mmCIF file of C-alpha atoms in Angstrom:
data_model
loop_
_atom_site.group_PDB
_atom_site.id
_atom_site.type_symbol
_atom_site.label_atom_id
_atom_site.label_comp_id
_atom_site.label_asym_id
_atom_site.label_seq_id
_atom_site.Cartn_x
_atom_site.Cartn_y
_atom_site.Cartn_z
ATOM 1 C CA UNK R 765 132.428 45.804 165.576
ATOM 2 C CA UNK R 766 129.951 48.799 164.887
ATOM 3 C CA UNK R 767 129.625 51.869 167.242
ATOM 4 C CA UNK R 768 126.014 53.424 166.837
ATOM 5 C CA UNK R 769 124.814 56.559 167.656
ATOM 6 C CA UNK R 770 121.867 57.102 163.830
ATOM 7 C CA UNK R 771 121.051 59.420 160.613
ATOM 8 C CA UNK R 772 124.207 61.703 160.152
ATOM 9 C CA UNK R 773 125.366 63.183 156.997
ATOM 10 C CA UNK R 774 128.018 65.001 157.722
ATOM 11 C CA UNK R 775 131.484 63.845 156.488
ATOM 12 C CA UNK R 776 133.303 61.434 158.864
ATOM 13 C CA UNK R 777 135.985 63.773 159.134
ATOM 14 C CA UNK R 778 133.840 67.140 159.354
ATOM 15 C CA UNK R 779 131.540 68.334 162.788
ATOM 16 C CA UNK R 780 128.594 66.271 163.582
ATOM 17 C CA UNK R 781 125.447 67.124 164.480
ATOM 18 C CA UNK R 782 123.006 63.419 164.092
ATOM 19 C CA UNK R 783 123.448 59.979 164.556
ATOM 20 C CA UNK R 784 125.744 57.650 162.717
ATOM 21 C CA UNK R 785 126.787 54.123 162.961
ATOM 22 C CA UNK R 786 130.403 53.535 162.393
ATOM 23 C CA UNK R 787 131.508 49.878 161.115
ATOM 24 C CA UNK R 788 134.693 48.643 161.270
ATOM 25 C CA UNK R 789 136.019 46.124 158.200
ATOM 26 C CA UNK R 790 136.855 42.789 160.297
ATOM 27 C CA UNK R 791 140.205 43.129 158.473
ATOM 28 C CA UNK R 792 141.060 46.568 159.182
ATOM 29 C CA UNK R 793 144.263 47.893 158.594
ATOM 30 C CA UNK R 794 144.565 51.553 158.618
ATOM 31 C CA UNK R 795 143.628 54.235 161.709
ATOM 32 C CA UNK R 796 141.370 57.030 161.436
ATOM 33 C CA UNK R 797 141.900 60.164 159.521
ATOM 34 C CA UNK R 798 142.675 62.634 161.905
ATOM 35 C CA UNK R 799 139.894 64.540 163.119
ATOM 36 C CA UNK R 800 137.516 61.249 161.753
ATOM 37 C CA UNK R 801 136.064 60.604 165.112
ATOM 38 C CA UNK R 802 132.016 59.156 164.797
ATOM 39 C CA UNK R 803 129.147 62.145 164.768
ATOM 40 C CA UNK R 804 127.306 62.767 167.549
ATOM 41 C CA UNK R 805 123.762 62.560 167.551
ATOM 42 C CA UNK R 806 121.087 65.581 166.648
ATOM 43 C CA UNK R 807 118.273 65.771 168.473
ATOM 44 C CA UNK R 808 115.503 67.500 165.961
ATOM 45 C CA UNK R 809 115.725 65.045 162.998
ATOM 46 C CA UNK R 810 113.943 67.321 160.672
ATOM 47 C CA UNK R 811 113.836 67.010 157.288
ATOM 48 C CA UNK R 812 112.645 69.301 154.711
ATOM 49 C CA UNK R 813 109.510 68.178 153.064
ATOM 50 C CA UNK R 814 110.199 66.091 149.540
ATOM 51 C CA UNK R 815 110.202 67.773 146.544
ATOM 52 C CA UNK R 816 107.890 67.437 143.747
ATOM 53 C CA UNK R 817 109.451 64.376 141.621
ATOM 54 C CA UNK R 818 110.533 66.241 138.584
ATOM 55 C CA UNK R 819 114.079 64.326 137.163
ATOM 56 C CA UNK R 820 114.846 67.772 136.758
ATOM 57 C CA UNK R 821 115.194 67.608 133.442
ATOM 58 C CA UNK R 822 118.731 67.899 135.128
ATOM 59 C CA UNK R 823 119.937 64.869 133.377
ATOM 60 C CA UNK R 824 123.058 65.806 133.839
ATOM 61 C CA UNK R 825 124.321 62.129 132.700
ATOM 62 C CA UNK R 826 125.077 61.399 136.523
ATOM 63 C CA UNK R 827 128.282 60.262 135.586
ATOM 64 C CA UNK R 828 130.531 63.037 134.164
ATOM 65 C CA UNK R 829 132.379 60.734 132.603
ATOM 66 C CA UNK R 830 134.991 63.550 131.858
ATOM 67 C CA UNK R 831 136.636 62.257 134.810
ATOM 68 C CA UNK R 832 136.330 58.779 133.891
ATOM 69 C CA UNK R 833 138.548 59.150 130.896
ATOM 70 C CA UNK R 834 141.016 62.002 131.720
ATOM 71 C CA UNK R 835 140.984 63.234 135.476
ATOM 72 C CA UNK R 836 144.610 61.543 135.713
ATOM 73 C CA UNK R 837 146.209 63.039 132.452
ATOM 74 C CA UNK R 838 144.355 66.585 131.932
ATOM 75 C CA UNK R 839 143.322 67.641 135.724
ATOM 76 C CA UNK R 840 145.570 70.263 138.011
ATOM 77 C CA UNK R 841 147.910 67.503 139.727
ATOM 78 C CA UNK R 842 148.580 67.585 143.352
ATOM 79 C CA UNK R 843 151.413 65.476 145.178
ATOM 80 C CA UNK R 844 148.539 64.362 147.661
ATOM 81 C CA UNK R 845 147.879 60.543 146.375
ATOM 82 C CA UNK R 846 144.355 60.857 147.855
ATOM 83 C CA UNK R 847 141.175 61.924 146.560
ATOM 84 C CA UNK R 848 140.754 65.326 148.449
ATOM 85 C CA UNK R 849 139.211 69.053 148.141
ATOM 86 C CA UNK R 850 140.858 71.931 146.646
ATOM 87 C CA UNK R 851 139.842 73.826 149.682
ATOM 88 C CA UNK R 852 137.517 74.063 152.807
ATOM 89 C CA UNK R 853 135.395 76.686 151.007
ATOM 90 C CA UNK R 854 135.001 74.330 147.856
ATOM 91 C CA UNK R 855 134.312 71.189 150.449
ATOM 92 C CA UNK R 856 131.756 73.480 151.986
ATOM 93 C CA UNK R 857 130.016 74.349 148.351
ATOM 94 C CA UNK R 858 129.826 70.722 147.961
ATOM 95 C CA UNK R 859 128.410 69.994 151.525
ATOM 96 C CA UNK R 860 125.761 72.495 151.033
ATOM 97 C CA UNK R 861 124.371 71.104 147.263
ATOM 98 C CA UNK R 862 124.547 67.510 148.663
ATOM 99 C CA UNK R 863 122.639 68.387 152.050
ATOM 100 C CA UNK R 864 119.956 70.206 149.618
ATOM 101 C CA UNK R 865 119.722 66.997 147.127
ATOM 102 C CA UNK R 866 120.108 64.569 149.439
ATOM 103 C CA UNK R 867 116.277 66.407 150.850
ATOM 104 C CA UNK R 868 114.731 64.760 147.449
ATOM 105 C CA UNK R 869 115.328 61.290 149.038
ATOM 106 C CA UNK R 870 113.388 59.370 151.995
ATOM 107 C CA UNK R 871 114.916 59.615 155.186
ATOM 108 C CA UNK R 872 117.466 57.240 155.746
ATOM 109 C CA UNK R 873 116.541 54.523 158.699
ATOM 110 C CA UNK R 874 120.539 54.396 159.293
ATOM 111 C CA UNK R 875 123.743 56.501 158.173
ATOM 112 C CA UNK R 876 126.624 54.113 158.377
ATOM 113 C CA UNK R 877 130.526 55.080 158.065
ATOM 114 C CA UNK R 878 132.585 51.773 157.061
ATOM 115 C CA UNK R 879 136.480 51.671 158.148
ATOM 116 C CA UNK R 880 137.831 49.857 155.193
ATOM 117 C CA UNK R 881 141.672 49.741 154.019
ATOM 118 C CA UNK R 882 141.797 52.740 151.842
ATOM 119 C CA UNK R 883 139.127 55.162 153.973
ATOM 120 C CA UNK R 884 135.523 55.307 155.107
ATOM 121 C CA UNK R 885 132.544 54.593 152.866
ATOM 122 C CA UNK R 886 129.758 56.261 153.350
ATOM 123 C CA UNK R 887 126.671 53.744 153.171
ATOM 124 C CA UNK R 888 122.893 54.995 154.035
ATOM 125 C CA UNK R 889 120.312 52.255 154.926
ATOM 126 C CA UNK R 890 116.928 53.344 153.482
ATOM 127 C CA UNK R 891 113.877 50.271 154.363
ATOM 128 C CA UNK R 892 111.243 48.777 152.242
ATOM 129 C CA UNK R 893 107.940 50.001 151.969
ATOM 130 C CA UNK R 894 106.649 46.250 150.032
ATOM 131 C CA UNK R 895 106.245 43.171 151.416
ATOM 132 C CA UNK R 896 109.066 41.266 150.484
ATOM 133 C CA UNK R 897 112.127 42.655 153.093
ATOM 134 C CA UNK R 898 113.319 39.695 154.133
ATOM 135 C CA UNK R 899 115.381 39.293 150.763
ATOM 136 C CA UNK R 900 119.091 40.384 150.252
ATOM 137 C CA UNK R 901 118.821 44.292 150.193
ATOM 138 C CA UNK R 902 119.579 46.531 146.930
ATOM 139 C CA UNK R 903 123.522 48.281 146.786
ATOM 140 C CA UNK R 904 123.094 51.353 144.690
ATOM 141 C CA UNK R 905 126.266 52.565 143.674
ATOM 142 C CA UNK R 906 126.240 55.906 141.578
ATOM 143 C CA UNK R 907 127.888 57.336 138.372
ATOM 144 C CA UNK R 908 130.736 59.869 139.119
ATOM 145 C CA UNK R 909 130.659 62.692 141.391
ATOM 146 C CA UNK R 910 126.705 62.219 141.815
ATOM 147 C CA UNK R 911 126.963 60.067 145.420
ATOM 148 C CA UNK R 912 123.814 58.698 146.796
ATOM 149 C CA UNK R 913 121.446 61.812 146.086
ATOM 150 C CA UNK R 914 121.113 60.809 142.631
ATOM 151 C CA UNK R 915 118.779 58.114 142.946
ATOM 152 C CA UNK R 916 115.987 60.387 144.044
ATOM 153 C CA UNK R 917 114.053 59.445 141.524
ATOM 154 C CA UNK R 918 114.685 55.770 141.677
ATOM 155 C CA UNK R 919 114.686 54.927 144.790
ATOM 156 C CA UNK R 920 110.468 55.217 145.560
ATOM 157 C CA UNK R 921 110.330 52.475 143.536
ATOM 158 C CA UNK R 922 113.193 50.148 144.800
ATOM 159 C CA UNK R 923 111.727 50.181 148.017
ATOM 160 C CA UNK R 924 109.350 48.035 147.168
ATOM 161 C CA UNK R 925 111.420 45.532 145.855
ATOM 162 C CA UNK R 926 112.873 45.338 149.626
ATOM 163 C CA UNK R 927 115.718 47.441 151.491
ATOM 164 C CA UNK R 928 117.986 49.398 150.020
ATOM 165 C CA UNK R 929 121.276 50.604 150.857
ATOM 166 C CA UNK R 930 123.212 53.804 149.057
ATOM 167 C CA UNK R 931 127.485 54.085 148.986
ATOM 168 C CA UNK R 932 129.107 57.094 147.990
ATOM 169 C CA UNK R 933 132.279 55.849 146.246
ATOM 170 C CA UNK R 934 134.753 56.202 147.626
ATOM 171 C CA UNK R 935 137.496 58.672 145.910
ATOM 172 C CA UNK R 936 134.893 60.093 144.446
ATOM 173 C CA UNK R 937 133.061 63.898 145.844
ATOM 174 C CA UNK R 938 130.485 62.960 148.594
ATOM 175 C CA UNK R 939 130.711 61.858 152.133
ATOM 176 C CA UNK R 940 133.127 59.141 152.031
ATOM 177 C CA UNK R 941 136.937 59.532 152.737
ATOM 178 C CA UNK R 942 139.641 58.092 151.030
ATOM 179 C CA UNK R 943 142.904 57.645 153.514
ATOM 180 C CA UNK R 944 144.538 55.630 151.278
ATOM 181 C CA UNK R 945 145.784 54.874 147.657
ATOM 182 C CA UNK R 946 143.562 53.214 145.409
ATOM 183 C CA UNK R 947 145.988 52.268 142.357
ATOM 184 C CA UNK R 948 144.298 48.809 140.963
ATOM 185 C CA UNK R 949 141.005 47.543 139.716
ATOM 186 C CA UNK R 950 141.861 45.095 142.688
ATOM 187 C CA UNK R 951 142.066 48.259 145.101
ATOM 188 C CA UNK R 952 138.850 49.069 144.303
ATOM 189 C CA UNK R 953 137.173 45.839 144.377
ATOM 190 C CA UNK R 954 138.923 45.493 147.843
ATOM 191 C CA UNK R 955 137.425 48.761 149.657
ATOM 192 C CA UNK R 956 133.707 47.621 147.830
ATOM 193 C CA UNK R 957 133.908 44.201 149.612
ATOM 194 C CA UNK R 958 135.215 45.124 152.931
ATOM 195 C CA UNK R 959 132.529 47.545 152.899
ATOM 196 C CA UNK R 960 129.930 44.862 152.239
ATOM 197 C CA UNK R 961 131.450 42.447 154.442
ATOM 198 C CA UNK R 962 130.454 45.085 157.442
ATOM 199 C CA UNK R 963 126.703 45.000 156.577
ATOM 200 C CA UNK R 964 124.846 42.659 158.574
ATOM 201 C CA UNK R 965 123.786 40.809 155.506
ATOM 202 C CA UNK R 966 125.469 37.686 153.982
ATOM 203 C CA UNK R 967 124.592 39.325 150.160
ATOM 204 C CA UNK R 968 123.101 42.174 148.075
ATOM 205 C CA UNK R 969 121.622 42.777 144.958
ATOM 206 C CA UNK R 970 124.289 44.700 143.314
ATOM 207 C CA UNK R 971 123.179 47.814 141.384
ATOM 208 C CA UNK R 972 125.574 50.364 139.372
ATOM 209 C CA UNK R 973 125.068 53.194 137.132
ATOM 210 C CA UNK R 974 127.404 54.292 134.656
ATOM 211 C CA UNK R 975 130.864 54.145 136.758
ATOM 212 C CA UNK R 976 129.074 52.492 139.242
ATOM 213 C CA UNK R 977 128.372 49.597 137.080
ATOM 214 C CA UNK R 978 131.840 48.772 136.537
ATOM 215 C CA UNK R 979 132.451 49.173 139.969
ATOM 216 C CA UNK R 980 129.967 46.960 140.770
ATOM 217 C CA UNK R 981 131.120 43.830 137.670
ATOM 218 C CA UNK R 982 134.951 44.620 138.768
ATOM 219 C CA UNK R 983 133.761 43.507 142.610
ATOM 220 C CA UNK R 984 132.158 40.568 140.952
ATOM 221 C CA UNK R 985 135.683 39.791 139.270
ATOM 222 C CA UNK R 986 137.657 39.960 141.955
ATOM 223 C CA UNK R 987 135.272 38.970 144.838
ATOM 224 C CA UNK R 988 131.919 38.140 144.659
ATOM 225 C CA UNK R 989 131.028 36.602 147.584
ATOM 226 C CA UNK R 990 128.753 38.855 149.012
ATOM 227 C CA UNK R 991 127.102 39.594 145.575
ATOM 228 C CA UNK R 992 123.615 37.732 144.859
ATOM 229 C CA UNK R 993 122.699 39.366 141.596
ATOM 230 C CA UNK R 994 124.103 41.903 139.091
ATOM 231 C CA UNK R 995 122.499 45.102 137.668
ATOM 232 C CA UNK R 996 124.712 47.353 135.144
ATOM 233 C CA UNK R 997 122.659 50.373 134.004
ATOM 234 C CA UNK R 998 124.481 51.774 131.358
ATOM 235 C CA UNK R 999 128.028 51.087 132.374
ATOM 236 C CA UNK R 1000 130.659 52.178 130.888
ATOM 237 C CA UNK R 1001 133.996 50.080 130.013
ATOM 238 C CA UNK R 1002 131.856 46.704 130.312
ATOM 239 C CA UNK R 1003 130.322 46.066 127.525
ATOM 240 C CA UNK R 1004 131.737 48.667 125.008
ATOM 241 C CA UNK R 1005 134.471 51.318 124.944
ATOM 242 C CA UNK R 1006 134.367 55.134 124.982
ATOM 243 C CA UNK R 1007 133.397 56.977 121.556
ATOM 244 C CA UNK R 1008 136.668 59.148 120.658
ATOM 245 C CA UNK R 1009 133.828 61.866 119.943
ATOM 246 C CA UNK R 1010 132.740 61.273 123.937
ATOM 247 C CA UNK R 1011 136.702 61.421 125.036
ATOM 248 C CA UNK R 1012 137.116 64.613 123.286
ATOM 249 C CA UNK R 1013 134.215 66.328 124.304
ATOM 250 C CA UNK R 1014 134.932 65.347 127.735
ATOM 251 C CA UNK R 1015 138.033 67.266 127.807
ATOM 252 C CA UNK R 1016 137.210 70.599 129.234
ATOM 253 C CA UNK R 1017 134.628 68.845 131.666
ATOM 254 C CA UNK R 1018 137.894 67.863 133.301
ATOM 255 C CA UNK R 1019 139.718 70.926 133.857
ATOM 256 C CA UNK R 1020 138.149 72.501 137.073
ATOM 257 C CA UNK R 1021 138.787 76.187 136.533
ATOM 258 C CA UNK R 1022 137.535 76.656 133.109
ATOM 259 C CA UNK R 1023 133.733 78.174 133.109
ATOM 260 C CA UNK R 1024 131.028 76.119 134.262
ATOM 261 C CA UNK R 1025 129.093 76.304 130.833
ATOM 262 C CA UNK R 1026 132.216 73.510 129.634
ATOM 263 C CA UNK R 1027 130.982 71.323 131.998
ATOM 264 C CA UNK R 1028 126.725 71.864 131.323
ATOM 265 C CA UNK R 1029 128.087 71.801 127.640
ATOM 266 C CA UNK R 1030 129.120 67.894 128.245
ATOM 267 C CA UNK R 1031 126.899 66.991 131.021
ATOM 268 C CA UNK R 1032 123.748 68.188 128.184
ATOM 269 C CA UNK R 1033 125.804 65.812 125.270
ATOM 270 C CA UNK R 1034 125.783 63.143 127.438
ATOM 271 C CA UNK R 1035 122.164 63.627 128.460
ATOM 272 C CA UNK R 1036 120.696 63.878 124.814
ATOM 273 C CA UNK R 1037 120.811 67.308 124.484
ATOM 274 C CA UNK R 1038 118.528 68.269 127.615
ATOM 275 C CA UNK R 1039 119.456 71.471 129.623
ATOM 276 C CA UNK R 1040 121.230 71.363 133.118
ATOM 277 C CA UNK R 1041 118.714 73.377 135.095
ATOM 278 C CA UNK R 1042 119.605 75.015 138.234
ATOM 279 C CA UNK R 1043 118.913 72.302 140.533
ATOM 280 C CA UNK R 1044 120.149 70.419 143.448
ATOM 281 C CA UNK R 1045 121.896 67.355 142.467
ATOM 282 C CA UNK R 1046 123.299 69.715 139.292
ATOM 283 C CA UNK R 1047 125.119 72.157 141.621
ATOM 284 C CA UNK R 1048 126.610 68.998 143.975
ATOM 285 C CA UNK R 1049 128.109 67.291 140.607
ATOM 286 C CA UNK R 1050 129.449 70.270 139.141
ATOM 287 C CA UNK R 1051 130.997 72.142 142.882
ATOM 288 C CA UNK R 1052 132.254 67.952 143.200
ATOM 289 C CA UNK R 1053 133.993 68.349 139.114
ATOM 290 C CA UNK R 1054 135.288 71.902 139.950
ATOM 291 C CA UNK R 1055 136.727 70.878 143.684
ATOM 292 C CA UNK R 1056 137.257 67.633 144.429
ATOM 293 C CA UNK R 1057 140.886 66.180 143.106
ATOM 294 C CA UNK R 1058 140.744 62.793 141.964
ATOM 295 C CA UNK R 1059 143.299 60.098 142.734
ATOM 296 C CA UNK R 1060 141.803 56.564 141.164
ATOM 297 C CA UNK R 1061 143.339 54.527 138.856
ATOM 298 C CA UNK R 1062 142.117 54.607 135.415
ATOM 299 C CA UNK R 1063 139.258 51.532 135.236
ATOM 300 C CA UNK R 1064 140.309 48.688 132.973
ATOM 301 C CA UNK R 1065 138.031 47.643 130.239
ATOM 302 C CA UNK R 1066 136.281 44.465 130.987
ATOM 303 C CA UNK R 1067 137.173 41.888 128.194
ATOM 304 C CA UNK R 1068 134.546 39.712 126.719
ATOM 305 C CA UNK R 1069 136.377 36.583 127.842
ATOM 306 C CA UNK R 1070 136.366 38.174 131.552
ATOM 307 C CA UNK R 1071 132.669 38.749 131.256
ATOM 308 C CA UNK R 1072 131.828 35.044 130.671
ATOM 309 C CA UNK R 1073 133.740 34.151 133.677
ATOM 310 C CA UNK R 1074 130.562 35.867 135.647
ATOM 311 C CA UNK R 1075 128.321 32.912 136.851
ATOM 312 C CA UNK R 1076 125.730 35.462 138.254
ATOM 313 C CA UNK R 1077 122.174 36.223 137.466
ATOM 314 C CA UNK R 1078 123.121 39.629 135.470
ATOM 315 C CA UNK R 1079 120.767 42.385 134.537
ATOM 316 C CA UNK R 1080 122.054 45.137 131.792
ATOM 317 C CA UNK R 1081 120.543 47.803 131.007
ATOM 318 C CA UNK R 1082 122.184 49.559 127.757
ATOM 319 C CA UNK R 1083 120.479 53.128 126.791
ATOM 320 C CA UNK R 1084 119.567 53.512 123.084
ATOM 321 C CA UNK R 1085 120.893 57.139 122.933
ATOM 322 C CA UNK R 1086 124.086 56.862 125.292
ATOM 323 C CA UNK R 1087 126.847 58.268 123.740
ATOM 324 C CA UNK R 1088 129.040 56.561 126.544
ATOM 325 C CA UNK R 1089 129.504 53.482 124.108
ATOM 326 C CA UNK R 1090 128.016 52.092 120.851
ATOM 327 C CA UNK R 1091 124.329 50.860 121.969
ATOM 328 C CA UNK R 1092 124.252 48.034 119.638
ATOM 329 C CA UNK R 1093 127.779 46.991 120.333
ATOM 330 C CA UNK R 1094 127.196 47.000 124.043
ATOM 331 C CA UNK R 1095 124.007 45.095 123.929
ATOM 332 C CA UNK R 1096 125.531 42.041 121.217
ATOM 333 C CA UNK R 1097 128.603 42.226 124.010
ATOM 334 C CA UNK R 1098 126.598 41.380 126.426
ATOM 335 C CA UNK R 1099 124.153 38.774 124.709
ATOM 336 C CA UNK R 1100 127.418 37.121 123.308
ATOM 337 C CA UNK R 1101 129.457 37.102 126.969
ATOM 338 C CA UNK R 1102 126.308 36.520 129.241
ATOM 339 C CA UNK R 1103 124.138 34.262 127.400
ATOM 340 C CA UNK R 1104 121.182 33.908 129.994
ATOM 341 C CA UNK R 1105 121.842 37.534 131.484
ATOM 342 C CA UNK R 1106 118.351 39.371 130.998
ATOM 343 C CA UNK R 1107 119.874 42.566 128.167
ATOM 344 C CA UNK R 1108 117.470 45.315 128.055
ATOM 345 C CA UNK R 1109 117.984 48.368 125.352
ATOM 346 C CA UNK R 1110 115.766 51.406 126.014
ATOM 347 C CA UNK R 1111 115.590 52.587 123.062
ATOM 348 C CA UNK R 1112 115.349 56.156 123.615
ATOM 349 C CA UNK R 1113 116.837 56.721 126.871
ATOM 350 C CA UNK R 1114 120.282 59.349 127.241
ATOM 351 C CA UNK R 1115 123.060 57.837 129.503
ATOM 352 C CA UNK R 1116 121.104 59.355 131.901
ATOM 353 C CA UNK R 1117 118.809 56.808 131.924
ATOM 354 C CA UNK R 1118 118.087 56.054 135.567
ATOM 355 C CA UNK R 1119 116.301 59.615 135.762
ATOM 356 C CA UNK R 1120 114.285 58.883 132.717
ATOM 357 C CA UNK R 1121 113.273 56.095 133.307
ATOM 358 C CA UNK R 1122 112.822 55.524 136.917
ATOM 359 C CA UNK R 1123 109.577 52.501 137.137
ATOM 360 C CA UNK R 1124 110.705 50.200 134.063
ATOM 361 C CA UNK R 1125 114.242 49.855 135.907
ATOM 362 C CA UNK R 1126 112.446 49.146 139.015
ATOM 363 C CA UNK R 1127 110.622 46.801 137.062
ATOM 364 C CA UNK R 1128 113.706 44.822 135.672
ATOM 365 C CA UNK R 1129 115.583 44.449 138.831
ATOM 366 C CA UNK R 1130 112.151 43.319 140.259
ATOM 367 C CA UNK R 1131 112.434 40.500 137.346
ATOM 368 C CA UNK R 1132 115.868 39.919 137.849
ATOM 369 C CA UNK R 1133 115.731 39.713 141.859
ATOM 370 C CA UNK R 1134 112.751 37.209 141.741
ATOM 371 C CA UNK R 1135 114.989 34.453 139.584
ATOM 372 C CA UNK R 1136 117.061 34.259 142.632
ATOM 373 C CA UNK R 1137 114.324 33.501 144.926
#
């Protein structure tokens, strides 16, 4: 069941002012959040003009992994057991920085909110510009805190592969809602397939960056159904575990309140050494780190023997320079566990990789999505 009315971005829960269409999960179990009621529809439809294509030199590591690793043990606790904002004025901040990044992208043909068990997802609908639509669509699924405006850079190039549709995690900062506890890998798998099982399609070409990408091989775990192919770009806690250097670093990158030169400190490590510049997508990560209160489940390293298990045509895409895992180690782990996956190492790409290298990743899942043909 889907209610329509087109190309909102405001949250679910917040005023709306442009079209949406809301999906419901055919398995639906929870009501809305209160106030969650669909958008209403704006009549201008303007859009700022695109920005010139810079990757910002921002590489801000799209992930902030600091969460990853120590949100749950190191981060102000609340008793709420929901992802949620420290405040209206800090869920405004973020609003503001995602409405500005979320410019650098092409206009969405369709802004969809999915009911799901544990919240709404936020999924956008952007449509090809090749030849080939008529394939399964591209599921880009981000690193932490980044949400759909992150693939700026990636995404004029995906869309000539075929359609492509963006989720903001959900528990994570961005316009999806959690209403629920997520406390299992098998929580989160659930909410990811409910939310694909409300697309019109029958499968995707599964993409994930960094947090994303074990998002996307713990769906494939628990229920792959919907899942054609599989494309990890630099994921973390798949093929390799976190450097105690990385976990340590990461620390004050968790801790909200402390100055915002912590967090550029670790977002720079994690992006080979580049400067955060005062840009867009920069501010939305870091007023997501400072304000948004995390309530996920720690993700479970994905064991070699698990890996094997995946009878998928697999993509991975390890950076040289990451510092989210040993390279080398990732890339044999993934040879060794997915013998006919197609491994790539870019050799001197930082872990934020899908900004650097925007057209050879395009490339690759191009490869990878014409096996399945």
């Amino acid at each position: 069941m889907a209610i329509t009315s087109g190309a909102n971005r405001d949250r679910p829960d917040a005023h709306a002012h442009a079209q949406t269409t809301t999906a419901l999960a055919p398995d639906e179990v929870s009501a809305p959040a209160e106030g969650g009621e669909p958008a209403e529809a704006d009549e201008s439809g303007d859009r700022k003009p695109r920005r010139r294509r810079r990757w910002r030199r921002v590489r801000i590591a799209l992930v902030i992994v600091g969460g990853v690793v120590v949100a749950a043990a190191f981060a102000l606790r609340s008793p709420s057991p929901v992802g949620h904002w420290d405040s209206a004025e800090g869920q405004d901040r973020f609003l503001a920085a995602y409405d500005a990044a979320f410019a650098d992208l092409p206009e969405p043909a369709e802004t969809i909110d999915v009911r799901t068990e544990f919240g709404i997802v936020r999924v956008y609908r952007f449509a090809g510009t090749g030849a080939a639509t008529a394939r399964p669509p591209l599921v880009l699924l981000p690193g932490r805190a980044s949400a759909s405006p992150v693939w700026a850079d990636n995404l004029p190039s995906l869309l000539r592969i075929g359609d492509v549709y963006t989720i903001d995690l959900l528990g994570e900062p961005g316009m999806s809602v959690q209403e629920r506890p997520i406390t299992s890998d098998a929580d989160q798998a659930a909410w990811l397939h409910q939310t694909l099982d409300a697309l019109p399609e029958e499968s995707f070409h599964l993409v994930g960056l960094s947090i994303g990408g074990w998002t996307a091989a713990n769906l494939v775990l628990h229920e792959p159904a919907h899942v054609a192919s599989l494309t990890l770009i630099d994921p973390v806690y798949v093929f390799a575990g976190m450097p105690f250097e990385t976990i340590v670093r990461s620390l004050p990158a968790s801790v909200s309140w402390l100055p915002r030169s912590w967090r550029d400190s670790f977002n720079s490590y994690t992006a080979g050494g580049a400067p955060v510049e005062d840009e867009p997508v920069a501010d939305m990560i870091e007023a997501g780190m400072q304000h948004y209160r995390l309530k996920l489940p720690q993700p479970t390293r994905i064991s070699e023997e698990r890996l094997a298990t995946i009878e998928l045509p697999v993509l991975a895409i390890i950076a040289g320079r990451s510092v989210m895992h040993d390279s080398q180690a990732a890339a044999e782990t993934a040879e060794r566990a997915l013998p006919d996956a197609m491994v790539r190492v870019y050799p001197d790409a930082s872990h934020a990789v899908n900004g650097e290298h925007p057209d050879e990743i395009a490339a690759d899942i191009a490869a990878l999505v014409a096996t399945v043909e």
